[in-house]
Coordinates of C-alpha atoms in Angstrom, one line a residue:
Chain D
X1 CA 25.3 -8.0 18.7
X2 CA 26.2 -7.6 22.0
X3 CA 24.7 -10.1 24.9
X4 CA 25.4 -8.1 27.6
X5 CA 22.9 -5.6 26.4
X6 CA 20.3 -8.2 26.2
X7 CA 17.1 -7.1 27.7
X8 CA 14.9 -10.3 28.4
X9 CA 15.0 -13.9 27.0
X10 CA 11.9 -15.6 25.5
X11 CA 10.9 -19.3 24.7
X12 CA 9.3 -17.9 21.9
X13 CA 9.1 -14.4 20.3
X14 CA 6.6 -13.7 18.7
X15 CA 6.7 -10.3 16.0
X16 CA 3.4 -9.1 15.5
X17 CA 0.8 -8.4 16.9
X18 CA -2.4 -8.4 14.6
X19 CA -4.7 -11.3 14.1
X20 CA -1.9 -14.0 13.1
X21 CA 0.5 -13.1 16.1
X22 CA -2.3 -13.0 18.7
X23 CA -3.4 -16.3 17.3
X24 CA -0.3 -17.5 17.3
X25 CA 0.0 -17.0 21.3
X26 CA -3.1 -18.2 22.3
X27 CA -2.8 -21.2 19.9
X28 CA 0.4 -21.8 21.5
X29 CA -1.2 -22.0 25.1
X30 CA -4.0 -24.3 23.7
X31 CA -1.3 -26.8 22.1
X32 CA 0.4 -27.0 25.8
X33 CA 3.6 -24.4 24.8
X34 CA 4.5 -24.2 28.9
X35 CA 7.5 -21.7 28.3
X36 CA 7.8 -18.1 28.0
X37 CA 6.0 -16.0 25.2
X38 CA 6.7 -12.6 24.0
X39 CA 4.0 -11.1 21.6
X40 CA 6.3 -7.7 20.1
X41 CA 3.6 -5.6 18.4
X42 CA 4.7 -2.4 16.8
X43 CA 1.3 -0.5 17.2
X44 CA 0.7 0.4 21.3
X45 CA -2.8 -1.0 21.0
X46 CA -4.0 -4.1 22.3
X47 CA -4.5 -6.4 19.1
X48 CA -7.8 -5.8 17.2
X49 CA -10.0 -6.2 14.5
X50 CA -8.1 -5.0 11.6
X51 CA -11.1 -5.7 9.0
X52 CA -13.2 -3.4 10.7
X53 CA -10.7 -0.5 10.1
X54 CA -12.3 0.1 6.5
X55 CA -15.8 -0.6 8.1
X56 CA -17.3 0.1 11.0
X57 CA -14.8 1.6 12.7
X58 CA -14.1 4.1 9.7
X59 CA -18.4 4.4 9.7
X60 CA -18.2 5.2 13.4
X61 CA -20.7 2.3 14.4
X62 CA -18.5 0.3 16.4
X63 CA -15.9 1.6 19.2
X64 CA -12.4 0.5 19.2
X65 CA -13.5 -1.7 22.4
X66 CA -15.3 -3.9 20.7
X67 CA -12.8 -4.8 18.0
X68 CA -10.0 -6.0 20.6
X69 CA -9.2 -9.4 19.7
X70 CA -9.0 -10.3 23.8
X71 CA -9.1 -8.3 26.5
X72 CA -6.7 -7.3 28.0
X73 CA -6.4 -9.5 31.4
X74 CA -6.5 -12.5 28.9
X75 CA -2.5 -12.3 27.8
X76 CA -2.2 -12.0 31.4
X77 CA -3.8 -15.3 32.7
X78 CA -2.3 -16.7 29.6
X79 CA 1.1 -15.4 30.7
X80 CA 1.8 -14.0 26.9
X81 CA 4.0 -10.8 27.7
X82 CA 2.8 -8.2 25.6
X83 CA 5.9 -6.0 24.1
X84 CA 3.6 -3.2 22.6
X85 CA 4.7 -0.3 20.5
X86 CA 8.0 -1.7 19.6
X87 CA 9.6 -2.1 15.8
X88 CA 11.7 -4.6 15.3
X89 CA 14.6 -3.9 13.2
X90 CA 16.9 -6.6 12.9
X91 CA 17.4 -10.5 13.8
X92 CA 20.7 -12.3 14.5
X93 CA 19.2 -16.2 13.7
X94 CA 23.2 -16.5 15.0
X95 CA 22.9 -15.0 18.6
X96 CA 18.6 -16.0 18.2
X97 CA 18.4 -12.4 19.2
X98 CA 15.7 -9.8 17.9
X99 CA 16.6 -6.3 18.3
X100 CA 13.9 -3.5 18.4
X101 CA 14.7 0.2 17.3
X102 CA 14.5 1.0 20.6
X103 CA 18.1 -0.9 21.4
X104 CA 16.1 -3.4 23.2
X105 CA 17.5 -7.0 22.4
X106 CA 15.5 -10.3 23.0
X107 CA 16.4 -13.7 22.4
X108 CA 14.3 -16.4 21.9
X109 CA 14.4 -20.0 21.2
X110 CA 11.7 -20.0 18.5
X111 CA 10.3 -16.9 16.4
X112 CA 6.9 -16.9 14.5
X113 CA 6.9 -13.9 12.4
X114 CA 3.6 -12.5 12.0
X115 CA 4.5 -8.4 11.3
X116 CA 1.9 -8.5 7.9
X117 CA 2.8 -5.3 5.9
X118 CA 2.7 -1.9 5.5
X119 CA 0.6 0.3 3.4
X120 CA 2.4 1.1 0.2
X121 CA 2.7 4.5 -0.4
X122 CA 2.4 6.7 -3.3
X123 CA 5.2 7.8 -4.9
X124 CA 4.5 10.9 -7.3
X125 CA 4.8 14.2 -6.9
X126 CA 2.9 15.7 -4.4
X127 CA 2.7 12.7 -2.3
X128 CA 4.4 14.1 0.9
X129 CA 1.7 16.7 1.0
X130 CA -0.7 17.0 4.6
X131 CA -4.4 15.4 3.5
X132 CA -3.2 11.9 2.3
X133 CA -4.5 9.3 4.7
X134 CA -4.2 5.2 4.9
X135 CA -6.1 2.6 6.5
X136 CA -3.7 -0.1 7.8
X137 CA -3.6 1.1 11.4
X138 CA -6.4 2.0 14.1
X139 CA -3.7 5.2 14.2
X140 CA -4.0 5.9 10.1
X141 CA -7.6 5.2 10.9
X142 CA -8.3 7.8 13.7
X143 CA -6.2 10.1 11.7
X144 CA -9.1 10.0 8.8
X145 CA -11.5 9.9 11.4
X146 CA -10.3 13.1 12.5
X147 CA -10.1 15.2 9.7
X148 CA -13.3 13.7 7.9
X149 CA -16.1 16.8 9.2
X150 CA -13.9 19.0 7.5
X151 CA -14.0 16.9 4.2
X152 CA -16.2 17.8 1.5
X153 CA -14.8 16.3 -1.6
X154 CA -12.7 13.3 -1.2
X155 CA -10.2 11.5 -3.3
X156 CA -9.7 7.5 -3.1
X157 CA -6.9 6.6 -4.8
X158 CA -7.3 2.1 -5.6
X159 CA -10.2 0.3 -6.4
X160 CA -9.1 -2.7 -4.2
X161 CA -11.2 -3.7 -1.4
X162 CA -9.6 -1.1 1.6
X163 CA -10.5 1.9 -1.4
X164 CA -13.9 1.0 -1.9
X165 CA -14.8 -0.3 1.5
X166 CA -14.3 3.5 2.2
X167 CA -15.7 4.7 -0.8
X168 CA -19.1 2.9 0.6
X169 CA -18.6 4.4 3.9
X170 CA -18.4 8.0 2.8
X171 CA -21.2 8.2 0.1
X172 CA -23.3 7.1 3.8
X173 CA -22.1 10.2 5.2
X174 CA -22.5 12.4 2.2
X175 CA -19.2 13.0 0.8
X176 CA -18.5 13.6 -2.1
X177 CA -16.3 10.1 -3.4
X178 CA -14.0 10.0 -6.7
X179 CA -12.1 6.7 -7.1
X180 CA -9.5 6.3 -9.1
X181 CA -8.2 3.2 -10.6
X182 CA -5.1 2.2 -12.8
X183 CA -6.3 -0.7 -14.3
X184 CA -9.9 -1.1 -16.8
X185 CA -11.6 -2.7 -13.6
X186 CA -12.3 -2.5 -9.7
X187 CA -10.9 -6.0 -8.1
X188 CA -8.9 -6.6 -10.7
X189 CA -6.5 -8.3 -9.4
X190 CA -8.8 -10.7 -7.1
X191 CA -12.1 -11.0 -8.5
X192 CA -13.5 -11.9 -12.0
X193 CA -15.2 -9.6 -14.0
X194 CA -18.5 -10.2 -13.8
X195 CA -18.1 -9.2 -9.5
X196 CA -15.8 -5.9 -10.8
X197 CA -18.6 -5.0 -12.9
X198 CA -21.2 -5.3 -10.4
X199 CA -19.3 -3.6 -7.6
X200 CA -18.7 -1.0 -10.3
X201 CA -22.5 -0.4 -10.9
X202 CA -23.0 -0.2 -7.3
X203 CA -20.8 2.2 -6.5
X204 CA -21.8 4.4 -9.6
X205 CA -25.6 4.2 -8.7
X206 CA -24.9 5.5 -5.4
X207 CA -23.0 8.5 -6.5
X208 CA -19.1 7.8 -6.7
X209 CA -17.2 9.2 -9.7
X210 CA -15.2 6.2 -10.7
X211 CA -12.9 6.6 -12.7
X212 CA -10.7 3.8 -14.5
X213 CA -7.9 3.2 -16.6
X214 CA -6.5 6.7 -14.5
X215 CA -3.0 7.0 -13.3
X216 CA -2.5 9.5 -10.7
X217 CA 0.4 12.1 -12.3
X218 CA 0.8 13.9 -9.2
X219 CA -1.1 15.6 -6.4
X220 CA -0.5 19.2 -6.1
X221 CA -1.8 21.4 -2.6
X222 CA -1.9 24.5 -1.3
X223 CA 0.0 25.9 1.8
X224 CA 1.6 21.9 2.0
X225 CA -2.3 20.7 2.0
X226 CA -3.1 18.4 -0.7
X227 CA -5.9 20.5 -3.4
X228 CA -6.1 18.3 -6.5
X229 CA -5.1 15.4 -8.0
X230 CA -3.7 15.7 -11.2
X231 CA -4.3 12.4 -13.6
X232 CA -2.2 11.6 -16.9
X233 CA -4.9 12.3 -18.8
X234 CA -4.3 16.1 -18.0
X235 CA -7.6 16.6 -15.8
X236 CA -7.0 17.8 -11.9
X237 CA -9.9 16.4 -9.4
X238 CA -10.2 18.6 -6.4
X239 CA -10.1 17.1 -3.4
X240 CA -10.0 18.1 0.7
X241 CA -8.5 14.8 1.0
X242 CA -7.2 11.7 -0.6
X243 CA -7.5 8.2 0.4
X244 CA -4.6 6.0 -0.5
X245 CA -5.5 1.9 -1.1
X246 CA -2.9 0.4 -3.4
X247 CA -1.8 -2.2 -1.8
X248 CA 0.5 -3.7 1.4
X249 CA 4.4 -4.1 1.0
X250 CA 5.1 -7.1 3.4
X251 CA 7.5 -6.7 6.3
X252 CA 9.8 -9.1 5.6
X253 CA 13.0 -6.6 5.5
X254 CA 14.6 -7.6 8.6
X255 CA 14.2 -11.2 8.1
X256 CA 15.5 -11.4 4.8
X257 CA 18.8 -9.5 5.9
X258 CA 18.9 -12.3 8.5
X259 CA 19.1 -14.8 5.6
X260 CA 15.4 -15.4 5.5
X261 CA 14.8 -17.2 1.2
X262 CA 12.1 -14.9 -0.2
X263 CA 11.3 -11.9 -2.0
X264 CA 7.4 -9.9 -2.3
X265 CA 7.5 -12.1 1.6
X266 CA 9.4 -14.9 2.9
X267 CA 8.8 -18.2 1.7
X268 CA 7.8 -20.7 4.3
X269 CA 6.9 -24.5 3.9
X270 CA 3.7 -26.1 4.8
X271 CA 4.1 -26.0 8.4
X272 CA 5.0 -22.2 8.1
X273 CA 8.8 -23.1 8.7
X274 CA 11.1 -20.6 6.8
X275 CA 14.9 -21.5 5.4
X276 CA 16.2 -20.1 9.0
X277 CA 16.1 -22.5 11.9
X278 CA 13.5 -22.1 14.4
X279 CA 12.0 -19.1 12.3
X280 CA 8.6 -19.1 11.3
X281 CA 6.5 -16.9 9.2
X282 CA 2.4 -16.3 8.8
X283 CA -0.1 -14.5 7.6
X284 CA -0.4 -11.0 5.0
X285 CA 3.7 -11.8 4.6
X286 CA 4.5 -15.5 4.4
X287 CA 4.1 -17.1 1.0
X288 CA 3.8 -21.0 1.3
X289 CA 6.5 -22.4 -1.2
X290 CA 4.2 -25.5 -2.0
X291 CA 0.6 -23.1 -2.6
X292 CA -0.3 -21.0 -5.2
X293 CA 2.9 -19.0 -5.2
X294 CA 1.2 -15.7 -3.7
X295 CA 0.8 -14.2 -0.5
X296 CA -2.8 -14.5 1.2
X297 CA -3.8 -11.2 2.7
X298 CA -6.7 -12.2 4.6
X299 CA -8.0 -13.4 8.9
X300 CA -8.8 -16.4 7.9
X301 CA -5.1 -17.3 6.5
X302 CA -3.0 -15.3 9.4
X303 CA -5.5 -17.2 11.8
X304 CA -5.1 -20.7 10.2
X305 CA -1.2 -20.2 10.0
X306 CA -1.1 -19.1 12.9
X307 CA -2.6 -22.3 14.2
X308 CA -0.1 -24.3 12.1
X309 CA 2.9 -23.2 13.3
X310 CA 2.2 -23.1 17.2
X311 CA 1.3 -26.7 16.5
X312 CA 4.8 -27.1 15.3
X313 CA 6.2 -25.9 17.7
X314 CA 4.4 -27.8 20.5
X315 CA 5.9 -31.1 18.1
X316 CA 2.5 -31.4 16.3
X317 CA 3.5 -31.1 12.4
X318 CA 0.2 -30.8 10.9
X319 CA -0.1 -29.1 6.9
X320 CA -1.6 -26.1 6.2
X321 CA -4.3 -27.0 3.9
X322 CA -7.2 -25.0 5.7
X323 CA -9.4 -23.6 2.5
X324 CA -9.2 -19.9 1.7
X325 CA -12.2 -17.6 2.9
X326 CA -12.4 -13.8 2.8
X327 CA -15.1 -11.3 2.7
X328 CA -16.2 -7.7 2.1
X329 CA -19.0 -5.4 3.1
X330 CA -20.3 -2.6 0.9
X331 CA -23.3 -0.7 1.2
X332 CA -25.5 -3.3 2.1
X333 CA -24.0 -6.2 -0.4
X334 CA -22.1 -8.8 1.8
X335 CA -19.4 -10.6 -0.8
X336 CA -18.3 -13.9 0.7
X337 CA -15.3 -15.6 -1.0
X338 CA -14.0 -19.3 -1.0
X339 CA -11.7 -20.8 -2.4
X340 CA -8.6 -19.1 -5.0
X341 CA -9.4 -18.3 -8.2
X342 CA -5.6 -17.9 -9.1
X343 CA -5.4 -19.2 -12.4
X344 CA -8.8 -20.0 -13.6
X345 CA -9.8 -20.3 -17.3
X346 CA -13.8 -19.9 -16.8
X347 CA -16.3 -17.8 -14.7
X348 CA -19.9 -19.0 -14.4
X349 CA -22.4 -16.3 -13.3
X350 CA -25.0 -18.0 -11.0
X351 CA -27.7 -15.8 -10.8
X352 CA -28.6 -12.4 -12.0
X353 CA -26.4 -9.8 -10.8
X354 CA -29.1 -7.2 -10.8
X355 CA -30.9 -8.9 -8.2
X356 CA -28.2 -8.2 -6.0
X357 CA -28.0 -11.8 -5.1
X358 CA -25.9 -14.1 -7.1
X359 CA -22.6 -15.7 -7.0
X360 CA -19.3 -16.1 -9.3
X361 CA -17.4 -19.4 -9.7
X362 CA -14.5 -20.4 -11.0
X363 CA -12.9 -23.2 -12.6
X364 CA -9.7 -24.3 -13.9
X365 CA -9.5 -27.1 -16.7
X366 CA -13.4 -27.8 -15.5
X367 CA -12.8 -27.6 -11.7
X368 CA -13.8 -25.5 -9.4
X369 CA -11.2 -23.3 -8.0
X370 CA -13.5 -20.5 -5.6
X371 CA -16.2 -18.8 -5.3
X372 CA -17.6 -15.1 -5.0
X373 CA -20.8 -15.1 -3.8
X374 CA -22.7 -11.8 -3.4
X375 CA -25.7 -11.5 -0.5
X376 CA -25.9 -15.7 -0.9
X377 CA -24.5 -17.1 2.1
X378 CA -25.8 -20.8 0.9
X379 CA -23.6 -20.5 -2.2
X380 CA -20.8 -19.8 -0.4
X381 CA -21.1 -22.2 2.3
X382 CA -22.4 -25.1 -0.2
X383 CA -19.5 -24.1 -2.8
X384 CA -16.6 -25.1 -0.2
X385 CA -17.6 -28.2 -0.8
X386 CA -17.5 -28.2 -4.4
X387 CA -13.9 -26.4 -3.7
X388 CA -12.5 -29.1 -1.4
X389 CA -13.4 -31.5 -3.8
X390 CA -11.9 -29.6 -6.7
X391 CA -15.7 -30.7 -8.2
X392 CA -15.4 -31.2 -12.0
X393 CA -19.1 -29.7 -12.3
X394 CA -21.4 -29.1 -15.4
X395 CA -21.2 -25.3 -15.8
X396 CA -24.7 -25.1 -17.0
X397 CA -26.3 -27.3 -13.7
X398 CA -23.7 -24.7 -11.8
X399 CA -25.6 -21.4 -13.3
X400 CA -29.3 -22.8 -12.7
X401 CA -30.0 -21.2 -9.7
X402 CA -33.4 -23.7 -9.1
X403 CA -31.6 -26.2 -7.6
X404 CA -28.7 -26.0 -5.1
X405 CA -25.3 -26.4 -5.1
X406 CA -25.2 -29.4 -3.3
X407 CA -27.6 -31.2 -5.4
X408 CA -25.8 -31.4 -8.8
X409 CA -23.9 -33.8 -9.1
X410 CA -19.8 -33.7 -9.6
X411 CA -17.1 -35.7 -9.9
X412 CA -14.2 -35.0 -8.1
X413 CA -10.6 -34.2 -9.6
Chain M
X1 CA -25.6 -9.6 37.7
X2 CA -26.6 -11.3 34.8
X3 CA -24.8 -14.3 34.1
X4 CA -23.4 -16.5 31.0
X5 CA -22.6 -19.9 31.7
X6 CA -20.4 -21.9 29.5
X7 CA -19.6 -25.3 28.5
X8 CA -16.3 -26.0 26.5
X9 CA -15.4 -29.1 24.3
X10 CA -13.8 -31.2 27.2
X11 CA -17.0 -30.7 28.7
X12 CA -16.6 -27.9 31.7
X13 CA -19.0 -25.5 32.5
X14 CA -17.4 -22.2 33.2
X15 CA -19.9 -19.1 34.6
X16 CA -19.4 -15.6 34.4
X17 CA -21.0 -12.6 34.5
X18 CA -21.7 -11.2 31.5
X19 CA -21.9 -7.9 30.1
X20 CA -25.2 -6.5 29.3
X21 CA -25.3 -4.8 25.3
X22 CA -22.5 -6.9 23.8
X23 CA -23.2 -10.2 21.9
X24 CA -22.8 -13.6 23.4
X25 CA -19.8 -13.6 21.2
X26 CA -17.9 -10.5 22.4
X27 CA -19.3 -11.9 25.9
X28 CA -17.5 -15.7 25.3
X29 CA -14.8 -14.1 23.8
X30 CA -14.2 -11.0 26.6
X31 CA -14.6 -13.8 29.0
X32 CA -11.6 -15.5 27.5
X33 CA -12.4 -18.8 25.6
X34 CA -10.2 -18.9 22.9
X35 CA -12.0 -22.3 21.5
X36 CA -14.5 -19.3 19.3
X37 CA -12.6 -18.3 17.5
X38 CA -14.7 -15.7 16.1
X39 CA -13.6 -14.5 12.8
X40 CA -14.8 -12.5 10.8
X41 CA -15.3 -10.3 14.4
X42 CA -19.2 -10.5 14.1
X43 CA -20.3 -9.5 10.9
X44 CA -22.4 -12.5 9.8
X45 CA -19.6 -13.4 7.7
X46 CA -18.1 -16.8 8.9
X47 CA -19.6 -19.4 10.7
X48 CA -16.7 -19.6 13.3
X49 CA -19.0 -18.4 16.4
X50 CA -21.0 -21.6 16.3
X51 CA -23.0 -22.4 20.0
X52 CA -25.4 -24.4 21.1
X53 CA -27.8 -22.6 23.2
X54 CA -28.3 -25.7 26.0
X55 CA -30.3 -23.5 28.4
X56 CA -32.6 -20.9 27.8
X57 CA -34.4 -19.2 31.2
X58 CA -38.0 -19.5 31.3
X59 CA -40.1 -16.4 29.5
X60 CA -36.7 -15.4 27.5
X61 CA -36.6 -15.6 23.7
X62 CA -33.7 -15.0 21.6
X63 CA -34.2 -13.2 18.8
X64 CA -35.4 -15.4 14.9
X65 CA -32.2 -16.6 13.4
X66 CA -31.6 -14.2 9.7
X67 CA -32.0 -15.8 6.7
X68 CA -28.2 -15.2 6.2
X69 CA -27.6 -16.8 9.7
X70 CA -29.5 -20.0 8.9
X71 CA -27.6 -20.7 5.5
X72 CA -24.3 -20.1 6.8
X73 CA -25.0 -22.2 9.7
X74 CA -26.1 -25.0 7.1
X75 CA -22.8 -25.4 6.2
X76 CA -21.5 -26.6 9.2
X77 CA -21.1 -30.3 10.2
X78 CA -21.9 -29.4 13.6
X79 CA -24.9 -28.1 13.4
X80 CA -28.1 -28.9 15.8
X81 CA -31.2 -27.9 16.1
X82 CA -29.9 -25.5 19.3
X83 CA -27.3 -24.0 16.9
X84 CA -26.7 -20.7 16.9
X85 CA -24.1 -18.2 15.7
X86 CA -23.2 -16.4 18.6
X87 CA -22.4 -12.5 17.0
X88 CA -26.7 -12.8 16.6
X89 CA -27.4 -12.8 20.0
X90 CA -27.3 -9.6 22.0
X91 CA -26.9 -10.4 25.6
X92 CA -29.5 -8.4 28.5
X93 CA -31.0 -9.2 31.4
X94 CA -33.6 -12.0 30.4
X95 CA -31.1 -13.9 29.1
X96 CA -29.0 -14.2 32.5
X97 CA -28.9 -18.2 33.0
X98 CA -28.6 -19.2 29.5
X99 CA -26.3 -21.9 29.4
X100 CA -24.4 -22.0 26.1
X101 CA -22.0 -24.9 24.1
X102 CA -19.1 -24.1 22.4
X103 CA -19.9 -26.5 18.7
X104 CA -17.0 -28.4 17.4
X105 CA -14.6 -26.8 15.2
X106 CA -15.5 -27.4 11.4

């Protein structure tokens, strides 16, 4: 490092600047934080809405305006110095220096890193070929956006919730939608079956070609433009484009060269602290050392850690223990999830899935771990209750839809 | 002008003029109170716009809370008979006056 090329000095420094780094500033205000902020945001954009991305924004029925997390004269009045556009490659915890690839260095006195993840990228053949789009960024979005009245038949590669998010939003617009998907079920890795099933069905009745249990072999094209993709099996799906969900790599890289303990993202304690002083670390690529051992991709936990460590900072050490919420919007089915099921040994199906309406919960050793709850808002918000309290339940009194979730009784773990 | 007044937890009553098309929420939020916190960015998903419509003007109406609305606001310890989620209500004309509360945080 060298401090006579240092370009400004910060109180804090803040990396990111989706929902959790945003949050982080303002949160930082509302706790009393009177020195200087930097938010350092590698996307030019103001912060937005990233949820909406595989939404509305991707349906066209809401402009980019309307997804901004603030306006823009409220980082002004809040004096948070917006560093837009800038990638930050590498921190000296040493020299409490941040460096951007732009040679720009800035020191701070804390850091709360917030720089979630990056899309992870296919890796076969054929998979540097023009026509394969993302959806992390408003930037991967527009790119889609762009190209999509030229796209007839269109290939979605992941049946996680970004692949058919999309999937939904182009059947509405009359594409044709084949899905491909590794594993023997959609959601596999968040949901139970009984919600990849049903997701399944509904994507099916409306017209996408799902296909599972298929790994992509390679993508071929024609004149660099991606034509088919080519699955083990042997068969080749045409396609005008393909749609990429697989999955988020956190970015963690230059915090774990700067001594940062973690791996799959860096390991933080319960007030978002990581094993560097004065470092902290939220959202889609901190995993809490004392939680369920994973990282939570989702608003609500960016937004919660957030909170938790501009606390911290301001001297108020408050642990994270805000309950897990999440949701997705297909079609018109509104999935609202509480709770983790990580680890549970039972599923009970509260209601019939046919109706549309009807919810998924889980339990571990007779508790309840979380909820799924499809088009039945009271489930979900009545189930927190039963998560908080880790609810030893009867399964059958939690299937009988007559009566509600908070009228059966429970004891509580 | 059609304006939005509103009252945050310590109690102050902050006016603006609001902009006419956009929820109360984007309004509240645009306007920069950072107590709504607004999650799930107005999809009827969370519960984390919660107001309390204090003031209506006379001969406006706001528009019959959703069944999905109503159950999500259930869930909130907060919740009044005023209670509103704030992503439901598209702001116009009629409505400049209303006087709004910011509910608790659950």
């Amino acid at each position: 490092m060298r401090p006579d090329n240092l370009t400004r000095s910060f109180d804090c420094v803040i990396v990111g600047g989706g929902h959790g780094g945003s949050q982080t500033a303002a949160a930082l205000r509302q706790s009393g934080f009177s020195g200087s902020i930097a938010l350092i945001g590698a996307e030019p954009d103001l912060p937005y809405d990233r949820p909406s991305l595989s939404k509305d924004y991707l349906a066209g029925t809401k402009t980019f305006e309307r997804m901004h997390l603030r306006p823009q004269d409220f980082w002004g009045t809040r004096e948070v110095e917006l560093l837009l556009g800038r990638h930050v490659s590498a921190v000296d915890p040493t020299a409490r220096i941040v460096v951007t690839d732009g040679g720009e260095y800035f020191s701070y006195g804390q850091m709360v890193w917030a720089a979630g993840g990056d899309p992870r990228k296919l890796s076969c053949s054929g998979s540097d070929l023009a026509g394969i789009f993302y959806i992390r960024s408003k930037a991967d979005c527009d790119a889609l956006i762009d190209v999509l009245p030229n796209a007839r038949r269109i290939v979605i590669i992941g049946g996680g919730y970004v692949g058919l998010e999309a999937a939904a939003v182009f059947r509405k617009i009359g594409k044709e939608v084949t899905l491909v998907e590794a594993l023997d079920r959609v959601l596999a890795r968040v949901a139970g079956e009984p919600i990849s099933r049903f997701y399944e069905n509904e994507h099916r009745a409306r017209g996408v070609d799902l296909r599972l249990n298929s790994n992509v072999a390679s993508l071929e094209g024609v004149n660099g433009r991606v034509s088919r993709v080519v699955l083990e099996a042997g068969e080749a799906i045409a396609a005008d484009i393909v749609v990429v969900g697989i999955g988020i790599i956190p970015s963690v890289g230059p915090l774990i060269a700067a001594g940062a303990k973690g791996a799959n993202g860096v390991d933080v304690d319960e007030f978002c602290r990581t094993s560097v002083p004065d470092i902290y670390c939220i959202g889609d690529c901190a995993r809490l050392e004392n939680g369920p051992g994973i990282r939570i991709e989702s608003v609500q936990n960016a937004t919660d850690q957030a909170t938790t460590a501009a606390k911290a900072i301001c001297g108020e050490f408050k642990a994270y223990d805000a309950t897990p919420w999440f949701w997705s919007n297909q079609y018109d089915l509104k999935m609202q999830t509480v709770g983790l099921n990580y680890g549970f040994d039972s599923v009970v199906t509260r209601g019939d899935p046919a109706s549309r309406r009807f919810s998924v919960i889980y339990l571990k050793n007779g508790a309840v771990l979380a909820l799924d709850c499809i088009n039945s808002p009271r489930d979900y918000v009545q189930g927190r209750k039963l998560v908080d309290s880790a609810a030893r339940i009867d399964p059958a009194a939690l299937a009988d839809t007559s009566r509600q979730l908070n009228e059966i009784d429970f004891v509580t773990s | 002008m059609a304006t939005i007044s509103v009252r945050t937890r310590d109690g102050g009553l902050h006016s603006f003029d609001g902009r006419i098309g956009a929820s109360l929420m984007e309004n509240i939020r645009n306007a920069g109170f950072d107590e709504l916190l607004a999650m799930c960015g107005g999809c009827l998903s969370c519960a984390t716009c919660h107001v309390y419509v204090e003031q209506l003007p006379t001969s406006a109406s706001l528009p019959v809370p959703s069944i999905d609305e109503t159950e999500l606001l259930e869930g909130s310890d907060y919740r009044q008979e005023r209670s509103r989620l704030s992503c439901q209500i598209p702001f116009d004309e009629t409505l400049s006056g209303i006087v709004i509360g910011i509910a608790p945080e659950d």
